[in-house]
Amino acid sequence: MSSKTNIWSRLIDRTRHWQISTRLTIMYATVIALLLACTSIATVAGMYFVIYHQAEREMQISIANATKRMEDPEYMANAPNKVQNISEDILLPGVVLRVENSQGDIVYDNDRHFAPITELRKHIVDDTSLWATDKYKLVRFRHFMIYYHEIPLDYNGKHYTLCFSRVITAEREMFAQVQATILIGCVIGILLVIAIVYLGIKRAFRPIRSFISIAKSIEVSDLSARMEVPPSHDEMTELATTFNRMLDRLEDGFKQQIRFVSDASHELRTPVTVIKGYADMLSRWGQKDEAILQEGITAIQSETEDMQELIEKLLFLARADQNRQIVNKVALDLAEVVDDVYKKTKMTAEHHTVKLLRNDPGVILADKVIMKQLLRIFLENGMKYTPEGGTVSIDSHKLPGYMCVEISDTGIGIAKEDGEKIFQRFYRVDSSRTKAAGQPGGTGLGLSIARWIADNHDIGISLESELGKGTKFILMIPLLKEN
Ligand code: ADP
């Protein structure tokens, strides 16, 4: 039992290594073979009943007719007068009847040319073929097949034997012919099905083979290969399009990653170079010259702060990219957040006027710390890109379903063509502008962090700006509920 299971499981295991096209072909061929077998069996059975069973029925009817008539005393009384017509009355065509008396003489015979009873009895065969009925004996005489049946009959105190015969050679040959034709038809049909299915499946799987070879050729260093999209509109087209789109996204992602790493290294190189320069200067002259010592320490402190800020931003984006940035959303009053950020900004703003024009209460679902960070990015940018003496203002008011927070400044403005680009990582409109204006140089990361926070809170950001006049960032923050 276990060895049988073993062989079976080994067989199944082996099929797992076959190509899908081979497996599908075998599956289809098996299904078609089963269907053909079923229809062939049904056809053969039908043929048997229509052609072959017909002979058996004719025999049966003739026997029934004859025995019924012979039990009729009136018919038997007149029988000798119409001996010649007996067959026309009771026997179906093809059925031969002979009546034998107890001495073995034939007293009635409706076909004198038919083989003698003694020969028939001699050639009775024991055939258990499927097609043969067991109701009658089977006689194989020369090249004939004959159904043979005897019925004893006692009449007027004498004993007779009714011997019925029916030649079935033609039926048998026809039946054998039909069986052979069906068998050949089935074999040809199955071979044709195998060929058609195999070629069809091979053709249908062609895109998959191209998919495999392209997938093999793809390297992290080269993601440019694309699958050929088949002209049909089926699953293969969908697979090719989806795979190509996935490659597009991966390629974009990798390019972005490479750009990000190179931009980040570039940004970090400047402060590290400056720090190294000052450290060299300090080691040479700092110990003796108090002024140089102070200048060096201040510069190193300032550069370290810038570098720390950059690293914090990079870490934030790295966490965001890996979905590791914790966002703890709770219901909170936006007015409190705005008020807090406004007060702290106002305190640190030495050269600008910071105004809070409106601060409507409104409950939103947000992470308090990240929400403050979002507002701070816009306020700090407002001051960074507004010349000294300018104004940065916050206007937070309620609209149906939203809190609308507008952060405006009277600064240098943003050109229309830069409107979307400023949200990209490391993008700065013109870094020299800010440096020249005596402001701290930016990293180009603030607004990309703002965009990520906004996306995570379903906040819409829009922008109105005019060069030389100022910029207004508008945040549409969904309200938790109408209040
Ligand atoms: P950065 O650290 O350079 O400020 P951001 O991502 O915050 O980086 O901003 C990207 C760029 O968008 C800035 O370099 C600046 O050119 C422009 N920008 C942002 N806010 C303003 C503003 N309020 N006024 C003018 N330009 C702005």
Short mmCIF file of C-alpha atoms and ligand atoms in Angstrom, two decimals:
data_model
loop_
_atom_site.label_atom_id
_atom_site.label_comp_id
_atom_site.label_asym_id
_atom_site.label_seq_id
_atom_site.Cartn_x
_atom_site.Cartn_y
_atom_site.Cartn_z
CA MET A 1 0.00 0.00 0.00
CA SER A 2 2.74 2.40 1.04
CA SER A 3 4.93 1.50 -1.94
CA LYS A 4 1.94 2.17 -4.20
CA THR A 5 1.46 5.59 -2.57
CA ASN A 6 5.17 6.16 -2.98
CA ILE A 7 5.10 5.45 -6.69
CA TRP A 8 2.01 7.65 -7.06
CA SER A 9 3.55 10.57 -5.18
CA ARG A 10 6.80 10.19 -7.13
CA LEU A 11 4.82 10.27 -10.35
CA ILE A 12 2.97 13.43 -9.27
CA ASP A 13 6.27 14.94 -8.15
CA ARG A 14 7.78 14.28 -11.57
CA THR A 15 4.92 16.05 -13.33
CA ARG A 16 5.75 19.17 -11.32
CA HIS A 17 8.95 19.52 -13.33
CA TRP A 18 7.11 19.48 -16.62
CA GLN A 19 6.46 22.66 -18.55
CA ILE A 20 2.98 24.14 -18.10
CA SER A 21 2.38 23.66 -21.85
CA THR A 22 3.10 19.90 -21.54
CA ARG A 23 0.88 19.60 -18.49
CA LEU A 24 -1.94 21.52 -20.16
CA THR A 25 -1.62 19.43 -23.33
CA ILE A 26 -1.83 16.22 -21.31
CA MET A 27 -4.78 17.58 -19.36
CA TYR A 28 -6.66 18.60 -22.51
CA ALA A 29 -5.80 15.35 -24.28
CA THR A 30 -7.06 13.35 -21.26
CA VAL A 31 -10.30 15.33 -21.16
CA ILE A 32 -10.83 14.92 -24.91
CA ALA A 33 -9.91 11.21 -24.74
CA LEU A 34 -12.44 10.73 -21.94
CA LEU A 35 -15.07 12.59 -23.93
CA LEU A 36 -14.30 10.54 -27.03
CA ALA A 37 -14.37 7.33 -24.99
CA CYS A 38 -17.77 8.27 -23.53
CA THR A 39 -19.25 9.19 -26.92
CA SER A 40 -17.73 6.07 -28.54
CA ILE A 41 -19.14 3.82 -25.82
CA ALA A 42 -22.52 5.51 -26.26
CA THR A 43 -22.30 5.08 -30.06
CA VAL A 44 -21.25 1.42 -29.81
CA ALA A 45 -24.03 0.72 -27.34
CA GLY A 46 -26.47 2.50 -29.66
CA MET A 47 -25.23 0.48 -32.64
CA TYR A 48 -25.54 -2.70 -30.63
CA PHE A 49 -29.15 -2.00 -29.82
CA VAL A 50 -30.08 -0.74 -33.28
CA ILE A 51 -28.29 -3.37 -35.45
CA TYR A 52 -27.25 -6.28 -33.40
CA HIS A 53 -29.96 -6.45 -30.81
CA GLN A 54 -32.38 -6.36 -33.74
CA ALA A 55 -31.47 -9.96 -34.68
CA GLU A 56 -31.95 -11.06 -31.10
CA ARG A 57 -35.37 -9.40 -31.00
CA GLU A 58 -36.43 -10.96 -34.30
CA MET A 59 -35.50 -14.35 -32.94
CA GLN A 60 -37.32 -13.63 -29.69
CA ILE A 61 -40.51 -12.49 -31.47
CA SER A 62 -40.48 -15.49 -33.81
CA ILE A 63 -40.03 -17.92 -30.88
CA ALA A 64 -42.82 -16.21 -28.94
CA ASN A 65 -45.15 -16.29 -31.97
CA ALA A 66 -44.41 -19.94 -32.73
CA THR A 67 -44.86 -21.21 -29.16
CA LYS A 68 -48.09 -19.23 -28.77
CA ARG A 69 -49.51 -20.65 -31.99
CA MET A 70 -48.56 -24.19 -31.16
CA GLU A 71 -50.30 -23.98 -27.83
CA ASP A 72 -53.50 -23.09 -29.77
CA PRO A 73 -55.37 -26.46 -30.34
CA GLU A 74 -57.46 -25.06 -33.22
CA TYR A 75 -54.40 -23.87 -35.12
CA MET A 76 -52.62 -27.14 -34.58
CA ALA A 77 -55.66 -29.11 -35.76
CA ASN A 78 -55.46 -27.30 -39.11
CA ALA A 79 -51.68 -27.11 -39.24
CA PRO A 80 -51.09 -29.95 -41.71
CA ASN A 81 -53.24 -28.09 -44.30
CA LYS A 82 -51.13 -24.95 -44.24
CA VAL A 83 -47.67 -26.18 -43.54
CA GLN A 84 -46.21 -24.14 -46.35
CA ASN A 85 -47.55 -20.88 -44.94
CA ILE A 86 -46.47 -21.38 -41.38
CA SER A 87 -43.40 -19.21 -41.74
CA GLU A 88 -45.30 -16.33 -43.26
CA ASP A 89 -47.66 -16.36 -40.33
CA ILE A 90 -45.40 -16.62 -37.34
CA LEU A 91 -41.73 -16.19 -38.30
CA LEU A 92 -40.01 -12.90 -39.02
CA PRO A 93 -37.84 -12.87 -42.16
CA GLY A 94 -34.41 -14.47 -41.58
CA VAL A 95 -35.57 -16.80 -38.82
CA VAL A 96 -35.48 -20.47 -39.72
CA LEU A 97 -37.75 -22.99 -37.94
CA ARG A 98 -37.45 -26.71 -38.02
CA VAL A 99 -39.64 -29.15 -36.13
CA GLU A 100 -38.03 -32.45 -35.20
CA ASN A 101 -39.96 -35.46 -33.92
CA SER A 102 -38.77 -37.85 -31.23
CA GLN A 103 -37.18 -40.11 -33.88
CA GLY A 104 -35.01 -37.21 -35.11
CA ASP A 105 -36.97 -36.69 -38.35
CA ILE A 106 -37.70 -33.21 -39.56
CA VAL A 107 -41.43 -32.82 -39.84
CA TYR A 108 -41.36 -29.15 -40.69
CA ASP A 109 -38.68 -26.97 -42.27
CA ASN A 110 -39.18 -23.46 -43.65
CA ASP A 111 -35.76 -23.28 -45.31
CA ARG A 112 -34.48 -26.52 -46.78
CA HIS A 113 -31.21 -24.91 -47.91
CA PHE A 114 -30.20 -24.00 -44.38
CA ALA A 115 -27.59 -26.11 -42.59
CA PRO A 116 -28.95 -29.35 -41.09
CA ILE A 117 -29.76 -29.39 -37.37
CA THR A 118 -27.19 -32.10 -36.68
CA GLU A 119 -24.44 -29.84 -38.08
CA LEU A 120 -25.70 -26.89 -36.11
CA ARG A 121 -25.71 -28.89 -32.87
CA LYS A 122 -22.17 -30.08 -33.61
CA HIS A 123 -20.84 -26.56 -34.02
CA ILE A 124 -22.31 -24.92 -30.94
CA VAL A 125 -19.59 -22.73 -29.39
CA ASP A 126 -19.19 -21.42 -25.91
CA ASP A 127 -18.76 -17.73 -26.75
CA THR A 128 -18.97 -15.29 -23.90
CA SER A 129 -18.39 -12.21 -26.04
CA LEU A 130 -19.89 -9.00 -24.84
CA TRP A 131 -22.04 -8.71 -27.91
CA ALA A 132 -23.58 -12.22 -27.70
CA THR A 133 -26.77 -12.76 -25.74
CA ASP A 134 -26.80 -15.68 -23.36
CA LYS A 135 -30.48 -16.42 -24.18
CA TYR A 136 -29.52 -18.42 -27.28
CA LYS A 137 -26.74 -20.76 -28.20
CA LEU A 138 -24.14 -19.56 -30.62
CA VAL A 139 -23.15 -21.67 -33.61
CA ARG A 140 -20.02 -21.08 -35.64
CA PHE A 141 -20.52 -23.02 -38.86
CA ARG A 142 -18.15 -22.41 -41.76
CA HIS A 143 -17.94 -18.62 -41.91
CA PHE A 144 -21.43 -18.13 -40.45
CA MET A 145 -22.41 -17.04 -36.96
CA ILE A 146 -25.86 -18.33 -36.01
CA TYR A 147 -28.19 -17.93 -33.05
CA TYR A 148 -29.69 -21.30 -32.28
CA HIS A 149 -32.50 -22.15 -29.87
CA GLU A 150 -34.48 -25.33 -29.10
CA ILE A 151 -37.90 -25.59 -27.47
CA PRO A 152 -39.44 -28.99 -26.53
CA LEU A 153 -43.13 -29.44 -27.39
CA ASP A 154 -45.56 -32.26 -26.54
CA TYR A 155 -48.52 -32.59 -28.87
CA ASN A 156 -51.10 -35.38 -29.06
CA GLY A 157 -48.94 -37.55 -26.84
CA LYS A 158 -45.92 -37.12 -29.14
CA HIS A 159 -42.71 -35.27 -28.39
CA TYR A 160 -41.33 -32.63 -30.78
CA THR A 161 -38.44 -30.18 -30.72
CA LEU A 162 -38.76 -26.72 -32.26
CA CYS A 163 -35.36 -25.58 -33.58
CA PHE A 164 -35.00 -21.86 -34.32
CA SER A 165 -31.98 -20.38 -36.15
CA ARG A 166 -31.03 -16.87 -37.23
CA VAL A 167 -27.84 -16.01 -39.13
CA ILE A 168 -26.07 -13.03 -37.52
CA THR A 169 -22.88 -12.94 -39.56
CA ALA A 170 -23.65 -9.65 -41.29
CA GLU A 171 -24.57 -7.92 -38.03
CA ARG A 172 -21.45 -9.21 -36.36
CA GLU A 173 -19.18 -8.05 -39.16
CA MET A 174 -20.87 -4.70 -39.32
CA PHE A 175 -20.56 -4.33 -35.58
CA ALA A 176 -16.85 -5.22 -35.68
CA GLN A 177 -16.41 -2.75 -38.56
CA VAL A 178 -18.11 0.01 -36.60
CA GLN A 179 -15.96 -0.70 -33.56
CA ALA A 180 -12.77 -0.57 -35.60
CA THR A 181 -13.83 2.65 -37.34
CA ILE A 182 -14.67 4.29 -34.03
CA LEU A 183 -11.37 3.15 -32.50
CA ILE A 184 -9.34 4.51 -35.42
CA GLY A 185 -11.41 7.72 -35.34
CA CYS A 186 -10.71 8.12 -31.63
CA VAL A 187 -6.96 7.57 -32.01
CA ILE A 188 -6.75 10.05 -34.92
CA GLY A 189 -8.96 12.50 -32.98
CA ILE A 190 -6.76 12.30 -29.87
CA LEU A 191 -3.55 12.72 -31.92
CA LEU A 192 -5.06 15.72 -33.68
CA VAL A 193 -6.19 17.22 -30.37
CA ILE A 194 -2.72 16.72 -28.88
CA ALA A 195 -1.09 18.40 -31.90
CA ILE A 196 -3.54 21.33 -32.04
CA VAL A 197 -3.59 21.89 -28.27
CA TYR A 198 0.20 21.66 -27.99
CA LEU A 199 0.80 24.11 -30.84
CA GLY A 200 -1.96 26.44 -29.57
CA ILE A 201 -0.59 26.44 -26.03
CA LYS A 202 2.98 26.92 -27.25
CA ARG A 203 1.79 29.94 -29.21
CA ALA A 204 -0.24 31.31 -26.32
CA PHE A 205 2.74 30.91 -23.98
CA ARG A 206 5.18 32.67 -26.29
CA PRO A 207 4.85 35.99 -24.37
CA ILE A 208 5.61 34.13 -21.14
CA ARG A 209 8.84 32.79 -22.60
CA SER A 210 9.81 36.31 -23.67
CA PHE A 211 8.81 37.43 -20.16
CA ILE A 212 11.20 34.87 -18.65
CA SER A 213 14.13 35.79 -20.89
CA ILE A 214 13.58 39.51 -20.22
CA ALA A 215 13.24 38.93 -16.48
CA LYS A 216 16.55 37.00 -16.61
CA SER A 217 18.28 39.84 -18.43
CA ILE A 218 17.22 42.50 -15.93
CA GLU A 219 19.90 43.79 -13.58
CA VAL A 220 19.75 46.51 -10.96
CA SER A 221 22.29 48.41 -13.05
CA ASP A 222 20.11 48.16 -16.17
CA LEU A 223 16.36 48.21 -15.88
CA SER A 224 15.77 49.44 -19.42
CA ALA A 225 14.51 46.11 -20.93
CA ARG A 226 10.76 45.98 -21.64
CA MET A 227 8.41 43.17 -22.66
CA GLU A 228 6.91 43.21 -26.11
CA VAL A 229 3.16 43.83 -25.67
CA PRO A 230 1.17 41.31 -27.79
CA PRO A 231 -1.39 42.92 -30.12
CA SER A 232 -4.25 40.83 -28.67
CA HIS A 233 -6.30 42.12 -25.73
CA ASP A 234 -6.02 39.20 -23.34
CA GLU A 235 -4.34 38.28 -20.06
CA MET A 236 -0.92 38.19 -21.79
CA THR A 237 -1.34 41.80 -22.93
CA GLU A 238 -2.30 42.73 -19.38
CA LEU A 239 0.64 40.80 -17.97
CA ALA A 240 3.09 42.50 -20.38
CA THR A 241 1.67 45.97 -19.68
CA THR A 242 1.64 45.43 -15.93
CA PHE A 243 5.18 44.04 -15.97
CA ASN A 244 6.42 46.98 -18.07
CA ARG A 245 4.70 49.45 -15.75
CA MET A 246 6.32 47.73 -12.77
CA LEU A 247 9.71 48.07 -14.46
CA ASP A 248 8.97 51.77 -15.14
CA ARG A 249 8.25 52.29 -11.46
CA LEU A 250 11.32 50.31 -10.37
CA GLU A 251 13.53 52.21 -12.80
CA ASP A 252 12.15 55.54 -11.56
CA GLY A 253 12.61 54.39 -7.98
CA PHE A 254 16.21 53.33 -8.55
CA LYS A 255 17.04 56.52 -10.42
CA GLN A 256 15.47 58.57 -7.62
CA GLN A 257 17.40 56.57 -5.04
CA ILE A 258 20.69 57.10 -6.88
CA ARG A 259 19.93 60.83 -7.27
CA PHE A 260 18.98 61.05 -3.61
CA VAL A 261 22.22 59.42 -2.44
CA SER A 262 24.37 61.57 -4.72
CA ASP A 263 22.50 64.78 -3.75
CA ALA A 264 22.72 63.92 -0.06
CA SER A 265 26.48 63.24 -0.32
CA HIS A 266 26.91 66.47 -2.23
CA GLU A 267 24.98 68.44 0.43
CA LEU A 268 27.01 66.89 3.23
CA ARG A 269 30.32 67.49 1.51
CA THR A 270 30.05 71.31 1.74
CA PRO A 271 29.71 71.60 5.55
CA VAL A 272 32.32 68.84 6.07
CA THR A 273 34.77 70.74 3.83
CA VAL A 274 34.07 73.99 5.69
CA ILE A 275 34.49 72.31 9.07
CA LYS A 276 37.76 70.71 7.95
CA GLY A 277 38.99 74.10 6.69
CA TYR A 278 38.26 75.79 10.00
CA ALA A 279 39.75 72.87 11.95
CA ASP A 280 43.00 73.21 9.94
CA MET A 281 42.99 76.96 10.51
CA LEU A 282 42.47 76.45 14.27
CA SER A 283 45.27 73.91 14.51
CA ARG A 284 47.67 76.30 12.80
CA TRP A 285 46.83 79.70 14.32
CA GLY A 286 43.88 79.21 16.71
CA GLN A 287 45.96 78.48 19.81
CA LYS A 288 47.73 81.83 19.57
CA ASP A 289 45.08 84.12 18.05
CA GLU A 290 41.91 84.56 20.17
CA ALA A 291 39.91 86.16 17.31
CA ILE A 292 40.68 83.32 14.90
CA LEU A 293 39.78 80.79 17.62
CA GLN A 294 36.38 82.43 18.16
CA GLU A 295 35.67 82.75 14.43
CA GLY A 296 36.55 79.09 13.88
CA ILE A 297 34.40 77.82 16.74
CA THR A 298 31.38 79.93 15.60
CA ALA A 299 31.72 78.76 12.00
CA ILE A 300 32.09 75.11 13.01
CA GLN A 301 29.04 75.43 15.29
CA SER A 302 26.95 76.97 12.52
CA GLU A 303 27.99 74.39 9.93
CA THR A 304 27.36 71.56 12.38
CA GLU A 305 23.85 72.89 13.03
CA ASP A 306 23.17 73.04 9.28
CA MET A 307 24.52 69.54 8.89
CA GLN A 308 22.43 68.29 11.80
CA GLU A 309 19.31 69.83 10.26
CA LEU A 310 20.10 68.21 6.91
CA ILE A 311 20.69 64.81 8.52
CA GLU A 312 17.39 65.10 10.47
CA LYS A 313 15.55 65.81 7.21
CA LEU A 314 17.28 62.98 5.41
CA LEU A 315 16.41 60.60 8.21
CA PHE A 316 12.79 61.75 8.12
CA LEU A 317 12.56 61.05 4.38
CA ALA A 318 14.37 57.72 4.73
CA ARG A 319 11.88 56.65 7.42
CA ALA A 320 9.00 57.91 5.25
CA ASP A 321 10.28 55.93 2.24
CA GLN A 322 10.48 52.76 4.29
CA ASN A 323 7.05 53.38 5.87
CA ARG A 324 8.76 53.55 9.25
CA GLN A 325 7.82 57.13 10.07
CA ILE A 326 5.38 56.88 12.97
CA VAL A 327 2.22 58.92 12.41
CA ASN A 328 0.07 58.94 15.51
CA LYS A 329 -3.17 60.54 14.44
CA VAL A 330 -5.52 61.86 17.16
CA ALA A 331 -8.39 64.32 17.19
CA LEU A 332 -6.97 67.75 17.94
CA ASP A 333 -7.95 71.37 17.71
CA LEU A 334 -6.03 72.97 14.87
CA ALA A 335 -6.28 76.39 16.57
CA GLU A 336 -4.02 75.13 19.39
CA VAL A 337 -1.41 73.84 16.93
CA VAL A 338 -1.47 77.07 14.91
CA ASP A 339 -1.25 79.19 18.06
CA ASP A 340 1.73 77.22 19.40
CA VAL A 341 3.67 77.34 16.13
CA TYR A 342 2.85 81.03 15.65
CA LYS A 343 4.10 82.00 19.15
CA LYS A 344 7.38 80.10 18.80
CA THR A 345 8.03 81.51 15.30
CA LYS A 346 7.24 85.04 16.47
CA MET A 347 9.70 84.66 19.35
CA THR A 348 12.58 83.57 17.11
CA ALA A 349 11.83 85.96 14.22
CA GLU A 350 14.33 88.76 14.65
CA HIS A 351 14.03 90.50 11.30
CA HIS A 352 10.42 89.81 10.24
CA THR A 353 6.93 90.61 11.42
CA VAL A 354 4.88 87.46 12.07
CA LYS A 355 1.10 87.92 12.17
CA LEU A 356 -1.80 85.65 13.08
CA LEU A 357 -4.74 87.09 11.14
CA ARG A 358 -7.40 84.48 12.05
CA ASN A 359 -7.33 81.29 14.05
CA ASP A 360 -10.71 79.52 13.90
CA PRO A 361 -11.15 76.44 16.06
CA GLY A 362 -11.62 73.17 14.16
CA VAL A 363 -11.09 69.53 15.13
CA ILE A 364 -8.87 67.58 12.73
CA LEU A 365 -7.39 64.09 12.80
CA ALA A 366 -3.62 64.48 12.79
CA ASP A 367 -0.30 63.77 14.46
CA LYS A 368 0.35 66.84 16.58
CA VAL A 369 4.16 66.86 16.29
CA ILE A 370 4.16 66.27 12.53
CA MET A 371 1.40 68.86 12.03
CA LYS A 372 3.53 71.49 13.80
CA GLN A 373 6.50 70.48 11.66
CA LEU A 374 4.36 71.03 8.54
CA LEU A 375 3.34 74.55 9.55
CA ARG A 376 6.90 75.38 10.62
CA ILE A 377 8.28 74.42 7.20
CA PHE A 378 6.04 77.02 5.47
CA LEU A 379 6.64 79.71 8.13
CA GLU A 380 10.42 79.22 8.09
CA ASN A 381 10.44 79.29 4.28
CA GLY A 382 8.35 82.46 4.41
CA MET A 383 11.03 84.12 6.50
CA LYS A 384 13.91 82.58 4.59
CA TYR A 385 12.67 83.91 1.26
CA THR A 386 11.42 87.30 2.48
CA PRO A 387 13.90 90.16 2.83
CA GLU A 388 14.43 91.64 6.29
CA GLY A 389 11.54 93.78 7.45
CA GLY A 390 8.98 91.77 5.51
CA THR A 391 5.88 90.13 6.92
CA VAL A 392 4.85 86.51 7.26
CA SER A 393 1.21 85.91 8.20
CA ILE A 394 -1.03 82.99 9.09
CA ASP A 395 -4.75 82.94 8.36
CA SER A 396 -6.54 79.82 9.58
CA HIS A 397 -10.28 79.80 8.90
CA LYS A 398 -13.06 77.31 8.66
CA LEU A 399 -14.71 76.29 5.36
CA PRO A 400 -17.38 73.61 4.89
CA GLY A 401 -15.63 70.32 5.71
CA TYR A 402 -12.15 71.87 5.77
CA MET A 403 -9.85 74.12 7.71
CA CYS A 404 -8.11 76.48 5.31
CA VAL A 405 -4.68 77.61 6.49
CA GLU A 406 -3.00 80.32 4.38
CA ILE A 407 0.65 81.14 5.07
CA SER A 408 1.67 84.25 3.16
CA ASP A 409 4.84 86.27 2.92
CA THR A 410 5.94 89.42 1.21
CA GLY A 411 9.08 87.80 -0.17
CA ILE A 412 10.79 87.10 -3.44
CA GLY A 413 8.02 84.90 -4.85
CA ILE A 414 8.19 81.74 -6.94
CA ALA A 415 8.05 81.66 -10.74
CA LYS A 416 5.13 79.71 -12.25
CA GLU A 417 7.39 77.11 -13.85
CA ASP A 418 8.88 76.26 -10.46
CA GLY A 419 5.47 75.82 -8.81
CA GLU A 420 5.52 71.99 -8.83
CA LYS A 421 9.29 71.47 -8.90
CA ILE A 422 9.84 73.04 -5.47
CA PHE A 423 8.23 69.96 -3.89
CA GLN A 424 10.89 67.68 -5.39
CA ARG A 425 13.75 66.52 -3.21
CA PHE A 426 16.82 68.81 -3.22
CA TYR A 427 15.17 71.21 -5.66
CA ARG A 428 16.02 74.82 -4.99
CA VAL A 429 14.91 77.60 -7.28
CA ASP A 430 18.17 79.48 -7.02
CA SER A 431 20.38 78.65 -4.06
CA SER A 432 22.60 81.67 -4.71
CA ARG A 433 19.64 84.06 -4.12
CA THR A 434 19.24 83.08 -0.49
CA LYS A 435 22.92 82.93 0.29
CA ALA A 436 23.40 86.34 -1.21
CA ALA A 437 20.50 87.72 0.81
CA GLY A 438 22.38 86.70 3.92
CA GLN A 439 19.89 83.98 4.78
CA PRO A 440 20.80 80.44 5.70
CA GLY A 441 21.17 78.25 2.62
CA GLY A 442 18.36 75.74 2.20
CA THR A 443 18.60 72.02 1.68
CA GLY A 444 15.75 71.67 -0.82
CA LEU A 445 14.15 69.04 1.41
CA GLY A 446 11.66 71.08 3.46
CA LEU A 447 8.81 71.10 0.93
CA SER A 448 9.23 67.42 0.02
CA ILE A 449 8.80 66.61 3.71
CA ALA A 450 5.75 68.94 3.75
CA ARG A 451 4.26 67.12 0.76
CA TRP A 452 4.74 63.74 2.44
CA ILE A 453 3.06 64.97 5.65
CA ALA A 454 0.21 66.52 3.65
CA ASP A 455 -0.34 63.32 1.64
CA ASN A 456 -0.44 61.31 4.84
CA HIS A 457 -3.14 63.58 6.28
CA ASP A 458 -5.17 64.05 3.05
CA ILE A 459 -4.22 67.70 3.07
CA GLY A 460 -4.30 69.55 -0.23
CA ILE A 461 -1.53 72.11 -0.88
CA SER A 462 -1.87 74.92 -3.42
CA LEU A 463 0.23 77.92 -4.13
CA GLU A 464 -0.29 81.53 -5.22
CA SER A 465 2.78 83.56 -5.91
CA GLU A 466 4.05 86.60 -7.76
CA LEU A 467 7.72 87.23 -8.32
CA GLY A 468 8.98 90.07 -6.17
CA LYS A 469 5.68 90.45 -4.31
CA GLY A 470 5.25 87.35 -2.22
CA THR A 471 3.96 83.83 -1.90
CA LYS A 472 0.87 82.26 -0.35
CA PHE A 473 0.71 78.53 0.47
CA ILE A 474 -2.86 77.31 1.02
CA LEU A 475 -3.45 74.15 3.03
CA MET A 476 -6.88 72.47 2.93
CA ILE A 477 -7.06 70.27 6.03
CA PRO A 478 -10.13 67.97 6.31
CA LEU A 479 -12.20 68.56 9.45
CA LEU A 480 -12.88 65.50 11.60
CA LYS A 481 -16.55 66.54 11.95
CA GLU A 482 -18.61 69.67 11.55
CA ASN A 483 -18.34 71.66 14.79
P1 ADP B 1 14.84 74.81 1.13
O1 ADP B 1 15.51 74.15 2.26
O2 ADP B 1 15.75 75.16 0.00
O3 ADP B 1 14.01 75.96 1.56
P2 ADP B 1 12.36 73.68 0.42
O4 ADP B 1 12.04 72.35 -0.07
O5 ADP B 1 11.70 74.15 1.67
O6 ADP B 1 13.89 73.73 0.55
O7 ADP B 1 12.03 74.70 -0.72
C1 ADP B 1 12.40 74.43 -2.05
C2 ADP B 1 12.60 75.70 -2.83
O8 ADP B 1 11.37 76.39 -2.99
C3 ADP B 1 13.46 76.70 -2.10
O9 ADP B 1 14.79 76.47 -2.39
C4 ADP B 1 12.97 78.02 -2.63
O10 ADP B 1 13.66 78.33 -3.82
C5 ADP B 1 11.52 77.77 -2.95
N1 ADP B 1 10.64 78.33 -1.91
C6 ADP B 1 10.05 77.67 -0.90
N2 ADP B 1 9.26 78.48 -0.16
C7 ADP B 1 9.36 79.70 -0.73
C8 ADP B 1 8.79 81.01 -0.41
N3 ADP B 1 7.98 81.20 0.61
N4 ADP B 1 9.12 82.01 -1.21
C9 ADP B 1 9.96 81.85 -2.26
N5 ADP B 1 10.53 80.66 -2.61
C10 ADP B 1 10.22 79.62 -1.84
#
